[in-house]
C-alpha cells in the first residue's frame, strides 16, 4: 500500500522534526491552528492521502483543522467549528467524526476512535514539552451541554489574547480531565508498583500545595481547584497560560464564589428559552 510518508522521510520543519505535510496555501489566522501545532497532517487546499495502519484517508487543511479542534475539546457544535457542510460530511464519510444531538435542533461533532487514532498517530512528539491531547466520544451525557460550549469560549479567549499579544502562538489546550489525571498520577506515585498498597494516596498537605504551586492551580479550602480548560501559549518570548471556567445556569452562590476565588477567566451561558445561547465573559457579582 502506498504511504506518502515514504516520499519524505528526511523532510524537516523549522523545529527540526521530520514532516511530510508542509505549511502552504495558508493566509491569515485560524483559531484552530494552535491544536494543529504538533500534527503532521495536510494544511493546504487540496486533499492528500494520509495513511494510518491499514486505512488511507483523503484530507486537506480544513479537514485537519476541524479534526484537531473537535479532538482537543471532545465535542464541538457543528456551527462553531468554522467548517463548511461539505467538510463535515466528508469527515463523516471517512469515519473520523460522528454527530451527537445537543438538543434544540443543534448538532455536535466528536471524534470516532478511528479519528483519535489518526491524530495520535500523526502527532509529532516533543522531548522537552507535552503535546496536544485528543479525545473521542462524549465523556458524560449529563455534561454534554456544558462541554459543548467550551470551544465557543476558546474562540473568544483566543481572540482576546491575540489582541493583547500580537505575536501570540497557542501551544496547546489542556482539558480539566487531563489536568486532573496528572494530579492523580502525582497522588498515586508512591503506590505505583507496590503489591502492599491499599490505593490510598499518602501525600500530605505541604506536598499537595507544592504541586499546586508548581502547576499554577489554586489550592484553598483543603483542595486543588481546576479550570474547565487551560490555554498554553507563547507571547513576547514568554510561555504563559490562561485558565478558563464556564458557568451554566445551575452555578450559583458558594460554588460560583469558590471559582471566583480561584481567579479563572469566567464565561457564562445564561438561561434562555427557545434554544442555546452563546457564552459571554462575565464578572462574578451576578452569581453571588
mmCIF file of N, CA and C in Angstrom, residues 94-203:
data_model
loop_
_atom_site.group_PDB
_atom_site.id
_atom_site.type_symbol
_atom_site.label_atom_id
_atom_site.label_comp_id
_atom_site.label_asym_id
_atom_site.label_seq_id
_atom_site.Cartn_x
_atom_site.Cartn_y
_atom_site.Cartn_z
ATOM 1 N N UNK A 94 -15.589 9.498 5.918
ATOM 2 C CA UNK A 94 -14.299 8.857 6.160
ATOM 3 C C UNK A 94 -14.289 8.094 7.483
ATOM 4 N N UNK A 95 -15.345 8.242 8.285
ATOM 5 C CA UNK A 95 -15.426 7.534 9.558
ATOM 6 C C UNK A 95 -14.599 8.151 10.668
ATOM 7 N N UNK A 96 -14.284 9.459 10.549
ATOM 8 C CA UNK A 96 -13.402 10.119 11.514
ATOM 9 C C UNK A 96 -14.155 10.941 12.555
ATOM 10 N N UNK A 97 -15.375 11.371 12.253
ATOM 11 C CA UNK A 97 -16.205 12.091 13.220
ATOM 12 C C UNK A 97 -17.602 11.483 13.210
ATOM 13 N N UNK A 98 -18.308 11.719 14.312
ATOM 14 C CA UNK A 98 -19.717 11.349 14.368
ATOM 15 C C UNK A 98 -20.509 12.500 14.959
ATOM 16 N N UNK A 99 -21.796 12.503 14.704
ATOM 17 C CA UNK A 99 -22.679 13.578 15.136
ATOM 18 C C UNK A 99 -23.410 13.163 16.403
ATOM 19 N N UNK A 100 -23.529 14.104 17.350
ATOM 20 C CA UNK A 100 -24.304 13.879 18.570
ATOM 21 C C UNK A 100 -25.357 14.968 18.664
ATOM 22 N N UNK A 101 -26.476 14.632 19.284
ATOM 23 C CA UNK A 101 -27.589 15.564 19.428
ATOM 24 C C UNK A 101 -27.355 16.452 20.644
ATOM 25 N N UNK A 102 -27.358 17.771 20.416
ATOM 26 C CA UNK A 102 -27.176 18.730 21.509
ATOM 27 C C UNK A 102 -28.496 19.317 21.990
ATOM 28 N N UNK A 103 -29.590 18.940 21.372
ATOM 29 C CA UNK A 103 -30.883 19.487 21.730
ATOM 30 C C UNK A 103 -31.179 20.778 20.985
ATOM 31 N N UNK A 104 -32.446 21.157 20.965
ATOM 32 C CA UNK A 104 -32.895 22.389 20.312
ATOM 33 C C UNK A 104 -32.473 22.449 18.848
ATOM 34 N N UNK A 105 -32.379 21.271 18.228
ATOM 35 C CA UNK A 105 -32.046 21.222 16.811
ATOM 36 C C UNK A 105 -30.577 21.380 16.493
ATOM 37 N N UNK A 106 -29.720 21.486 17.502
ATOM 38 C CA UNK A 106 -28.283 21.659 17.278
ATOM 39 C C UNK A 106 -27.574 20.315 17.261
ATOM 40 N N UNK A 107 -26.530 20.218 16.442
ATOM 41 C CA UNK A 107 -25.723 19.005 16.343
ATOM 42 C C UNK A 107 -24.297 19.303 16.771
ATOM 43 N N UNK A 108 -23.709 18.345 17.442
ATOM 44 C CA UNK A 108 -22.313 18.458 17.830
ATOM 45 C C UNK A 108 -21.474 17.416 17.118
ATOM 46 N N UNK A 109 -20.180 17.688 17.012
ATOM 47 C CA UNK A 109 -19.242 16.754 16.401
ATOM 48 C C UNK A 109 -18.290 16.230 17.456
ATOM 49 N N UNK A 110 -17.987 14.955 17.382
ATOM 50 C CA UNK A 110 -16.985 14.346 18.244
ATOM 51 C C UNK A 110 -16.189 13.353 17.411
ATOM 52 N N UNK A 111 -14.951 13.112 17.789
ATOM 53 C CA UNK A 111 -14.138 12.155 17.049
ATOM 54 C C UNK A 111 -14.623 10.733 17.289
ATOM 55 N N UNK A 112 -14.526 9.909 16.277
ATOM 56 C CA UNK A 112 -14.631 8.472 16.472
ATOM 57 C C UNK A 112 -13.294 7.956 17.009
ATOM 58 N N UNK A 113 -13.259 6.712 17.400
ATOM 59 C CA UNK A 113 -11.986 6.135 17.844
ATOM 60 C C UNK A 113 -10.967 6.167 16.713
ATOM 61 N N UNK A 114 -11.441 5.946 15.482
ATOM 62 C CA UNK A 114 -10.527 5.999 14.334
ATOM 63 C C UNK A 114 -9.980 7.413 14.129
ATOM 64 N N UNK A 115 -10.830 8.423 14.379
ATOM 65 C CA UNK A 115 -10.369 9.805 14.253
ATOM 66 C C UNK A 115 -9.293 10.147 15.269
ATOM 67 N N UNK A 116 -9.510 9.724 16.506
ATOM 68 C CA UNK A 116 -8.492 9.979 17.535
ATOM 69 C C UNK A 116 -7.210 9.218 17.227
ATOM 70 N N UNK A 117 -7.326 7.979 16.797
ATOM 71 C CA UNK A 117 -6.128 7.196 16.475
ATOM 72 C C UNK A 117 -5.332 7.850 15.350
ATOM 73 N N UNK A 118 -6.039 8.418 14.376
ATOM 74 C CA UNK A 118 -5.351 9.089 13.277
ATOM 75 C C UNK A 118 -4.553 10.289 13.785
ATOM 76 N N UNK A 119 -5.157 11.110 14.641
ATOM 77 C CA UNK A 119 -4.448 12.276 15.177
ATOM 78 C C UNK A 119 -3.269 11.844 16.044
ATOM 79 N N UNK A 120 -3.482 10.861 16.882
ATOM 80 C CA UNK A 120 -2.386 10.396 17.739
ATOM 81 C C UNK A 120 -1.231 9.842 16.909
ATOM 82 N N UNK A 121 -1.558 9.121 15.836
ATOM 83 C CA UNK A 121 -0.513 8.518 15.007
ATOM 84 C C UNK A 121 0.287 9.566 14.249
ATOM 85 N N UNK A 122 -0.313 10.724 13.974
ATOM 86 C CA UNK A 122 0.366 11.771 13.210
ATOM 87 C C UNK A 122 0.757 12.947 14.091
ATOM 88 N N UNK A 123 0.824 12.712 15.384
ATOM 89 C CA UNK A 123 1.294 13.733 16.316
ATOM 90 C C UNK A 123 2.796 13.586 16.496
ATOM 91 N N UNK A 124 3.521 14.680 16.291
ATOM 92 C CA UNK A 124 4.971 14.661 16.400
ATOM 93 C C UNK A 124 5.379 14.973 17.830
ATOM 94 N N UNK A 125 5.896 14.002 18.537
ATOM 95 C CA UNK A 125 6.261 14.183 19.930
ATOM 96 C C UNK A 125 7.398 15.168 20.118
ATOM 97 N N UNK A 126 7.388 15.808 21.272
ATOM 98 C CA UNK A 126 8.446 16.756 21.636
ATOM 99 C C UNK A 126 9.144 16.222 22.881
ATOM 100 N N UNK A 127 10.456 16.304 22.884
ATOM 101 C CA UNK A 127 11.220 15.764 24.002
ATOM 102 C C UNK A 127 11.077 16.610 25.263
ATOM 103 N N UNK A 128 10.921 17.918 25.096
ATOM 104 C CA UNK A 128 11.001 18.811 26.246
ATOM 105 C C UNK A 128 9.669 19.391 26.687
ATOM 106 N N UNK A 129 8.571 18.997 26.066
ATOM 107 C CA UNK A 129 7.278 19.544 26.452
ATOM 108 C C UNK A 129 6.156 18.615 25.998
ATOM 109 N N UNK A 130 5.014 18.662 26.688
ATOM 110 C CA UNK A 130 3.883 17.809 26.299
ATOM 111 C C UNK A 130 3.232 18.311 25.020
ATOM 112 N N UNK A 131 2.517 17.427 24.354
ATOM 113 C CA UNK A 131 1.840 17.770 23.111
ATOM 114 C C UNK A 131 0.329 17.806 23.352
ATOM 115 N N UNK A 132 -0.390 18.256 22.337
ATOM 116 C CA UNK A 132 -1.836 18.331 22.419
ATOM 117 C C UNK A 132 -2.440 16.938 22.561
ATOM 118 N N UNK A 133 -3.341 16.789 23.534
ATOM 119 C CA UNK A 133 -4.081 15.540 23.707
ATOM 120 C C UNK A 133 -5.392 15.620 22.933
ATOM 121 N N UNK A 134 -5.859 14.488 22.423
ATOM 122 C CA UNK A 134 -7.105 14.424 21.671
ATOM 123 C C UNK A 134 -8.031 13.384 22.299
ATOM 124 N N UNK A 135 -9.337 13.627 22.156
ATOM 125 C CA UNK A 135 -10.333 12.806 22.831
ATOM 126 C C UNK A 135 -11.404 12.384 21.838
ATOM 127 N N UNK A 136 -11.972 11.213 22.081
ATOM 128 C CA UNK A 136 -13.025 10.685 21.224
ATOM 129 C C UNK A 136 -14.275 10.416 22.054
ATOM 130 N N UNK A 137 -15.428 10.644 21.448
ATOM 131 C CA UNK A 137 -16.688 10.327 22.102
ATOM 132 C C UNK A 137 -17.067 11.313 23.188
ATOM 133 N N UNK A 138 -18.289 11.182 23.663
ATOM 134 C CA UNK A 138 -18.822 12.038 24.720
ATOM 135 C C UNK A 138 -18.443 11.450 26.063
ATOM 136 N N UNK A 139 -17.902 12.279 26.950
ATOM 137 C CA UNK A 139 -17.444 11.801 28.250
ATOM 138 C C UNK A 139 -18.612 11.376 29.127
ATOM 139 N N UNK A 140 -19.496 12.314 29.440
ATOM 140 C CA UNK A 140 -20.668 12.050 30.278
ATOM 141 C C UNK A 140 -21.845 12.788 29.676
ATOM 142 N N UNK A 141 -22.956 12.070 29.482
ATOM 143 C CA UNK A 141 -24.114 12.686 28.848
ATOM 144 C C UNK A 141 -24.607 13.901 29.630
ATOM 145 N N UNK A 142 -24.541 13.829 30.962
ATOM 146 C CA UNK A 142 -25.066 14.942 31.764
ATOM 147 C C UNK A 142 -24.207 16.200 31.637
ATOM 148 N N UNK A 143 -22.971 16.052 31.138
ATOM 149 C CA UNK A 143 -22.083 17.203 30.974
ATOM 150 C C UNK A 143 -21.993 17.679 29.518
ATOM 151 N N UNK A 144 -22.806 17.072 28.654
ATOM 152 C CA UNK A 144 -22.706 17.362 27.230
ATOM 153 C C UNK A 144 -23.025 18.824 26.936
ATOM 154 N N UNK A 145 -24.093 19.368 27.532
ATOM 155 C CA UNK A 145 -24.460 20.756 27.261
ATOM 156 C C UNK A 145 -23.336 21.707 27.692
ATOM 157 N N UNK A 146 -22.807 21.487 28.886
ATOM 158 C CA UNK A 146 -21.709 22.321 29.382
ATOM 159 C C UNK A 146 -20.491 22.215 28.469
ATOM 160 N N UNK A 147 -20.052 20.991 28.185
ATOM 161 C CA UNK A 147 -18.817 20.786 27.434
ATOM 162 C C UNK A 147 -18.929 21.304 25.990
ATOM 163 N N UNK A 148 -20.138 21.254 25.425
ATOM 164 C CA UNK A 148 -20.293 21.683 24.037
ATOM 165 C C UNK A 148 -20.183 23.190 23.871
ATOM 166 N N UNK A 149 -20.165 23.952 24.973
ATOM 167 C CA UNK A 149 -19.979 25.401 24.893
ATOM 168 C C UNK A 149 -18.509 25.814 25.044
ATOM 169 N N UNK A 150 -17.634 24.883 25.381
ATOM 170 C CA UNK A 150 -16.259 25.271 25.703
ATOM 171 C C UNK A 150 -15.515 25.829 24.491
ATOM 172 N N UNK A 151 -15.724 25.240 23.322
ATOM 173 C CA UNK A 151 -14.983 25.710 22.160
ATOM 174 C C UNK A 151 -15.354 27.149 21.816
ATOM 175 N N UNK A 152 -16.614 27.519 22.027
ATOM 176 C CA UNK A 152 -17.021 28.901 21.777
ATOM 177 C C UNK A 152 -16.288 29.861 22.701
ATOM 178 N N UNK A 153 -16.088 29.484 23.959
ATOM 179 C CA UNK A 153 -15.330 30.346 24.866
ATOM 180 C C UNK A 153 -13.871 30.420 24.436
ATOM 181 N N UNK A 154 -13.334 29.312 23.906
ATOM 182 C CA UNK A 154 -11.950 29.324 23.431
ATOM 183 C C UNK A 154 -11.776 30.319 22.288
ATOM 184 N N UNK A 155 -12.700 30.330 21.341
ATOM 185 C CA UNK A 155 -12.582 31.257 20.214
ATOM 186 C C UNK A 155 -12.553 32.703 20.703
ATOM 187 N N UNK A 156 -13.388 33.004 21.680
ATOM 188 C CA UNK A 156 -13.406 34.369 22.220
ATOM 189 C C UNK A 156 -12.125 34.679 22.993
ATOM 190 N N UNK A 157 -11.679 33.715 23.764
ATOM 191 C CA UNK A 157 -10.495 33.941 24.590
ATOM 192 C C UNK A 157 -9.237 34.027 23.726
ATOM 193 N N UNK A 158 -9.154 33.206 22.692
ATOM 194 C CA UNK A 158 -8.010 33.257 21.780
ATOM 195 C C UNK A 158 -7.940 34.610 21.091
ATOM 196 N N UNK A 159 -9.100 35.149 20.686
ATOM 197 C CA UNK A 159 -9.129 36.466 20.049
ATOM 198 C C UNK A 159 -8.719 37.563 21.034
ATOM 199 N N UNK A 160 -9.171 37.450 22.277
ATOM 200 C CA UNK A 160 -8.799 38.446 23.292
ATOM 201 C C UNK A 160 -7.305 38.422 23.556
ATOM 202 N N UNK A 161 -6.747 37.233 23.711
ATOM 203 C CA UNK A 161 -5.320 37.121 23.963
ATOM 204 C C UNK A 161 -4.508 37.624 22.773
ATOM 205 N N UNK A 162 -4.996 37.381 21.567
ATOM 206 C CA UNK A 162 -4.270 37.831 20.384
ATOM 207 C C UNK A 162 -4.295 39.347 20.276
ATOM 208 N N UNK A 163 -5.387 39.961 20.717
ATOM 209 C CA UNK A 163 -5.429 41.421 20.737
ATOM 210 C C UNK A 163 -4.408 41.982 21.719
ATOM 211 N N UNK A 164 -4.184 41.273 22.820
ATOM 212 C CA UNK A 164 -3.226 41.726 23.826
ATOM 213 C C UNK A 164 -1.790 41.430 23.418
ATOM 214 N N UNK A 165 -1.588 40.327 22.683
ATOM 215 C CA UNK A 165 -0.245 39.890 22.298
ATOM 216 C C UNK A 165 -0.234 39.650 20.787
ATOM 217 N N UNK A 166 0.316 40.570 20.050
ATOM 218 C CA UNK A 166 0.303 40.464 18.598
ATOM 219 C C UNK A 166 0.969 39.212 18.060
ATOM 220 N N UNK A 167 2.007 38.732 18.728
ATOM 221 C CA UNK A 167 2.732 37.562 18.248
ATOM 222 C C UNK A 167 2.318 36.275 18.931
ATOM 223 N N UNK A 168 1.077 36.198 19.379
ATOM 224 C CA UNK A 168 0.600 35.034 20.130
ATOM 225 C C UNK A 168 0.717 33.741 19.321
ATOM 226 N N UNK A 169 1.201 32.692 19.986
ATOM 227 C CA UNK A 169 1.188 31.345 19.406
ATOM 228 C C UNK A 169 0.613 30.388 20.437
ATOM 229 N N UNK A 170 -0.563 29.861 20.156
ATOM 230 C CA UNK A 170 -1.156 28.862 21.038
ATOM 231 C C UNK A 170 -0.376 27.565 20.889
ATOM 232 N N UNK A 171 0.029 27.003 22.018
ATOM 233 C CA UNK A 171 0.838 25.785 22.001
ATOM 234 C C UNK A 171 -0.023 24.540 22.188
ATOM 235 N N UNK A 172 -1.023 24.611 23.049
ATOM 236 C CA UNK A 172 -1.956 23.508 23.203
ATOM 237 C C UNK A 172 -3.082 23.937 24.140
ATOM 238 N N UNK A 173 -4.151 23.138 24.152
ATOM 239 C CA UNK A 173 -5.274 23.293 25.066
ATOM 240 C C UNK A 173 -5.312 22.052 25.957
ATOM 241 N N UNK A 174 -5.459 22.272 27.271
ATOM 242 C CA UNK A 174 -5.460 21.164 28.228
ATOM 243 C C UNK A 174 -6.811 21.147 28.939
ATOM 244 N N UNK A 175 -7.576 20.082 28.774
ATOM 245 C CA UNK A 175 -8.875 19.979 29.427
ATOM 246 C C UNK A 175 -8.721 19.649 30.902
ATOM 247 N N UNK A 176 -9.778 19.946 31.653
ATOM 248 C CA UNK A 176 -9.790 19.689 33.088
ATOM 249 C C UNK A 176 -9.424 18.238 33.399
ATOM 250 N N UNK A 177 -9.973 17.293 32.643
ATOM 251 C CA UNK A 177 -9.727 15.887 32.930
ATOM 252 C C UNK A 177 -8.250 15.531 32.776
ATOM 253 N N UNK A 178 -7.547 16.217 31.865
ATOM 254 C CA UNK A 178 -6.125 15.936 31.687
ATOM 255 C C UNK A 178 -5.296 16.544 32.812
ATOM 256 N N UNK A 179 -5.696 17.729 33.295
ATOM 257 C CA UNK A 179 -5.040 18.311 34.465
ATOM 258 C C UNK A 179 -5.256 17.426 35.689
ATOM 259 N N UNK A 180 -6.474 16.923 35.850
ATOM 260 C CA UNK A 180 -6.771 16.061 36.994
ATOM 261 C C UNK A 180 -6.043 14.727 36.899
ATOM 262 N N UNK A 181 -5.873 14.231 35.683
ATOM 263 C CA UNK A 181 -5.151 12.966 35.520
ATOM 264 C C UNK A 181 -3.698 13.110 35.975
ATOM 265 N N UNK A 182 -3.093 14.234 35.629
ATOM 266 C CA UNK A 182 -1.723 14.485 36.067
ATOM 267 C C UNK A 182 -1.653 14.603 37.592
ATOM 268 N N UNK A 183 -2.657 15.218 38.177
ATOM 269 C CA UNK A 183 -2.715 15.345 39.632
ATOM 270 C C UNK A 183 -2.857 13.973 40.289
ATOM 271 N N UNK A 184 -3.697 13.115 39.745
ATOM 272 C CA UNK A 184 -3.869 11.775 40.309
ATOM 273 C C UNK A 184 -2.587 10.951 40.185
ATOM 274 N N UNK A 185 -1.859 11.129 39.083
ATOM 275 C CA UNK A 185 -0.582 10.432 38.943
ATOM 276 C C UNK A 185 0.390 10.867 40.027
ATOM 277 N N UNK A 186 0.366 12.148 40.363
ATOM 278 C CA UNK A 186 1.199 12.654 41.457
ATOM 279 C C UNK A 186 0.756 12.053 42.785
ATOM 280 N N UNK A 187 -0.547 12.018 43.050
ATOM 281 C CA UNK A 187 -1.044 11.483 44.312
ATOM 282 C C UNK A 187 -0.698 10.001 44.484
ATOM 283 N N UNK A 188 -0.728 9.252 43.397
ATOM 284 C CA UNK A 188 -0.541 7.805 43.470
ATOM 285 C C UNK A 188 0.882 7.353 43.183
ATOM 286 N N UNK A 189 1.809 8.289 43.012
ATOM 287 C CA UNK A 189 3.173 7.924 42.608
ATOM 288 C C UNK A 189 3.817 6.952 43.582
ATOM 289 N N UNK A 190 3.584 7.119 44.873
ATOM 290 C CA UNK A 190 4.214 6.241 45.865
ATOM 291 C C UNK A 190 3.585 4.849 45.905
ATOM 292 N N UNK A 191 2.376 4.718 45.371
ATOM 293 C CA UNK A 191 1.689 3.431 45.385
ATOM 294 C C UNK A 191 1.971 2.591 44.145
ATOM 295 N N UNK A 192 2.490 3.225 43.114
ATOM 296 C CA UNK A 192 2.654 2.533 41.843
ATOM 297 C C UNK A 192 3.670 1.401 41.966
ATOM 298 N N UNK A 193 3.237 0.214 41.550
ATOM 299 C CA UNK A 193 4.119 -0.940 41.560
ATOM 300 C C UNK A 193 4.272 -1.622 42.910
ATOM 301 N N UNK A 194 3.506 -1.195 43.911
ATOM 302 C CA UNK A 194 3.617 -1.786 45.255
ATOM 303 C C UNK A 194 2.469 -2.760 45.490
ATOM 304 N N UNK A 195 2.817 -4.008 45.731
ATOM 305 C CA UNK A 195 1.791 -5.020 45.957
ATOM 306 C C UNK A 195 1.046 -4.806 47.268
ATOM 307 N N UNK A 196 1.688 -4.144 48.241
ATOM 308 C CA UNK A 196 1.055 -3.958 49.542
ATOM 309 C C UNK A 196 0.269 -2.646 49.633
ATOM 310 N N UNK A 197 0.134 -1.933 48.522
ATOM 311 C CA UNK A 197 -0.561 -0.650 48.551
ATOM 312 C C UNK A 197 -2.066 -0.852 48.668
ATOM 313 N N UNK A 198 -2.712 -0.004 49.484
ATOM 314 C CA UNK A 198 -4.164 -0.047 49.583
ATOM 315 C C UNK A 198 -4.826 0.942 48.636
ATOM 316 N N UNK A 199 -4.027 1.619 47.809
ATOM 317 C CA UNK A 199 -4.573 2.530 46.819
ATOM 318 C C UNK A 199 -4.841 3.929 47.305
ATOM 319 N N UNK A 200 -4.675 4.164 48.601
ATOM 320 C CA UNK A 200 -4.932 5.497 49.125
ATOM 321 C C UNK A 200 -3.673 6.358 49.024
ATOM 322 N N UNK A 201 -3.797 7.578 48.523
ATOM 323 C CA UNK A 201 -2.611 8.444 48.398
ATOM 324 C C UNK A 201 -2.087 8.838 49.768
ATOM 325 N N UNK A 202 -0.766 9.021 49.862
ATOM 326 C CA UNK A 202 -0.160 9.378 51.141
ATOM 327 C C UNK A 202 0.507 10.755 51.096
ATOM 328 N N UNK A 203 0.124 11.578 50.134
ATOM 329 C CA UNK A 203 0.687 12.925 50.040
ATOM 330 C C UNK A 203 0.124 13.789 51.164
#
